Short mmCIF file of C-alpha atoms in Angstrom, two decimals:
data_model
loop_
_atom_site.label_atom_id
_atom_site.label_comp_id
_atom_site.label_asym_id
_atom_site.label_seq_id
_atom_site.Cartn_x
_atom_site.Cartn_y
_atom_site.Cartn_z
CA UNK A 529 63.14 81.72 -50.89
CA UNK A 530 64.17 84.84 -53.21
CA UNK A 531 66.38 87.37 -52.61
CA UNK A 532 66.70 90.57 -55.26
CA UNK A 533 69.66 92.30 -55.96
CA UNK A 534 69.82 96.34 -57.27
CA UNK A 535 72.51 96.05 -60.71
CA UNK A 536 73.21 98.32 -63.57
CA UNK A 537 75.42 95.62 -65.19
CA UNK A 538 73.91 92.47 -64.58
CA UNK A 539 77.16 91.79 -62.04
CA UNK A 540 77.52 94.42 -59.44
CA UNK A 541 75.87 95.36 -56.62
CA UNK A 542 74.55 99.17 -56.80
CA UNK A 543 72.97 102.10 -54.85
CA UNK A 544 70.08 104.27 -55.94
CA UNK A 545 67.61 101.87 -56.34
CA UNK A 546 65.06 103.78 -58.42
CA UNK A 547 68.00 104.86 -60.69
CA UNK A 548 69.02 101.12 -60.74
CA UNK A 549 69.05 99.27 -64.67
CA UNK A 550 67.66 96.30 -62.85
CA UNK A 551 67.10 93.61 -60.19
CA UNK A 552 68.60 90.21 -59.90
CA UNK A 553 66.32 87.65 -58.66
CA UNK A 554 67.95 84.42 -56.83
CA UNK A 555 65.93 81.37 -56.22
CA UNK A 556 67.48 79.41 -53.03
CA UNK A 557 66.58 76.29 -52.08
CA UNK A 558 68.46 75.52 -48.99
CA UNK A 559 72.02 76.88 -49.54
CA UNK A 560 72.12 76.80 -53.29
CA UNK A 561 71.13 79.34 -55.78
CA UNK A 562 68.57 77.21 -58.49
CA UNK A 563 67.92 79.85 -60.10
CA UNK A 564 69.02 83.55 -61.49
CA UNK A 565 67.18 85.79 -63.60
CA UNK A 566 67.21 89.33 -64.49
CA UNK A 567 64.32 92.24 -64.64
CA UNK A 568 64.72 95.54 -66.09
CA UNK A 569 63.49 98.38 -63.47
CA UNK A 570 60.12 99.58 -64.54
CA UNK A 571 59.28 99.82 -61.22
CA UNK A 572 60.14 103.55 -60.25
CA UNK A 573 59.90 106.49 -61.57
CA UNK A 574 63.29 108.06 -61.23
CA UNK A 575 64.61 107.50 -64.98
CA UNK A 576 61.06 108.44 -66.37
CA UNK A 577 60.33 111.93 -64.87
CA UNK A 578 64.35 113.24 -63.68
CA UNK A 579 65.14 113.11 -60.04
CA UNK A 580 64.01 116.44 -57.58
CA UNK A 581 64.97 117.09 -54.08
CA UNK A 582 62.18 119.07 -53.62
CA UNK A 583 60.16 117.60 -50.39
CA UNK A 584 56.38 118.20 -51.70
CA UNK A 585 57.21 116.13 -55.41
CA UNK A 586 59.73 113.51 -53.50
CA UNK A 587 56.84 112.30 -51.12
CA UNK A 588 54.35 112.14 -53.59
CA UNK A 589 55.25 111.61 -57.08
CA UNK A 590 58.44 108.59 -55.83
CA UNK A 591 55.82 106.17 -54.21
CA UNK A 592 57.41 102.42 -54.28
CA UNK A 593 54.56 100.94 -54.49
CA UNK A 594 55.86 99.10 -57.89
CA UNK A 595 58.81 98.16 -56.62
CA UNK A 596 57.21 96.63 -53.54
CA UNK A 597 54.53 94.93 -55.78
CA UNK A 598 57.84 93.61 -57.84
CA UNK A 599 59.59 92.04 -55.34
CA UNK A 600 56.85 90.91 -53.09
CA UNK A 601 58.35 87.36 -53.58
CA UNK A 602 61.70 88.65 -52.32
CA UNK A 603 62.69 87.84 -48.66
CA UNK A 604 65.33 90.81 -49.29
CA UNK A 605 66.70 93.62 -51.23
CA UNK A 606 70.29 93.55 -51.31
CA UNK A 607 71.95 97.33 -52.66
CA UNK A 608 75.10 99.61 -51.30
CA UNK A 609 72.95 102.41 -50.63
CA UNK A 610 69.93 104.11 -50.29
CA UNK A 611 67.24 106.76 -49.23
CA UNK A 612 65.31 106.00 -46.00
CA UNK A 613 62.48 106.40 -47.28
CA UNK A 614 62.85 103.67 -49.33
CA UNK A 615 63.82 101.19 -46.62
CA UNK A 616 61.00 101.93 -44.38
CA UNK A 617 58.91 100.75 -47.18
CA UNK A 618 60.77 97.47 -47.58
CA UNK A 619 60.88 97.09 -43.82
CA UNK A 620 56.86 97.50 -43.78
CA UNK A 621 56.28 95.21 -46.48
CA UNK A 622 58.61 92.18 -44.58
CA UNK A 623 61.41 92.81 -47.21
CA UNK A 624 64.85 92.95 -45.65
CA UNK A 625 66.74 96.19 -46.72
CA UNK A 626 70.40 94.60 -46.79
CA UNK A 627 72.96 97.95 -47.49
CA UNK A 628 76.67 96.59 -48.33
CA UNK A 629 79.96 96.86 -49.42
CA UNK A 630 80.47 93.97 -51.07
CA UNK A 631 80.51 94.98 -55.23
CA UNK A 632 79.78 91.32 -56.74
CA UNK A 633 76.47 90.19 -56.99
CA UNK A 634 76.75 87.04 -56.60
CA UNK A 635 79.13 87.57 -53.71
CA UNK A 636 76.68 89.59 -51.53
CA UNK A 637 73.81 86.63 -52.60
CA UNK A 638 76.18 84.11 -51.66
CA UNK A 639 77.16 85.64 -47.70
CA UNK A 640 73.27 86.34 -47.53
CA UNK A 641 72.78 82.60 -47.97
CA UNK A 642 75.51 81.94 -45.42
CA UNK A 643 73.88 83.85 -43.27
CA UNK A 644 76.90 86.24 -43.33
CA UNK A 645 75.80 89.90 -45.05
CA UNK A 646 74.77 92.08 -42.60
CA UNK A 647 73.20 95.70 -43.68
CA UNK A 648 75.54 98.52 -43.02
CA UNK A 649 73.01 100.98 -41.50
CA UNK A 650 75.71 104.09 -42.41
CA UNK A 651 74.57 103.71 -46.03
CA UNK A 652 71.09 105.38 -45.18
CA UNK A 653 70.75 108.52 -46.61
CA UNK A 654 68.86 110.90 -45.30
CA UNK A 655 68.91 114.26 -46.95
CA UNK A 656 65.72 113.67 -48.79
#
């Protein structure tokens, strides 16, 4: 199983995933981690082209197809935050949307494991 994690430093757990630096990717076999690696977000759009609120370029300039492509591998996406837009699309494409508090990486990968990080549904935005 994989499970990605949204990071600007390669440690903590962040929000806007298509302003995110990267992804964490943890391999589990059973209850360990066997493997961690890193990939830099060139999966949305966000950094490339400025972020709008306007509904018309939101819905169809922002598609996540890319980052569903990316982590199609991923049984999750773990991040503190995000549009719910974004985690309709994860939902539809059988990858969890887990929203939390918990700042470390490896933390939040670690309680997923455990079977003990549950999404904090308040974290939705919805103003887009």
């Amino acid at each position: 199983m994989k499970i990605a994690v949204a990071t600007d430093d390669n440690n903590t757990v962040t929000g806007h995933v298509g302003r995110c630096n990267a992804f964490i990717i943890y391999t589990i076999d059973g209850s360990q981690i066997t493997k961690k690696e890193i990939i830099e977000n060139r999966f949305t759009h966000h950094q490339e082209h400025g972020h709008s609120h306007d509904e018309k370029e939101h819905s169809h300039g922002h598609s996540h197809s890319n980052l569903i492509d990316a982590l199609k591998d991923c049984e999750a996406l773990i991040f503190s935050h995000g549009g719910w837009r974004l985690v309709e699309d994860l939902k539809k494409n059988n990858i969890k949307p887990i929203m939390t508090d918990v700042v470390s990486a490896d933390e939040a990968a670690a309680k997923y494991i455990a079977g003990e990080l549950h999404s904090k549904e308040e974290n939705v935005c919805n103003h887009h």
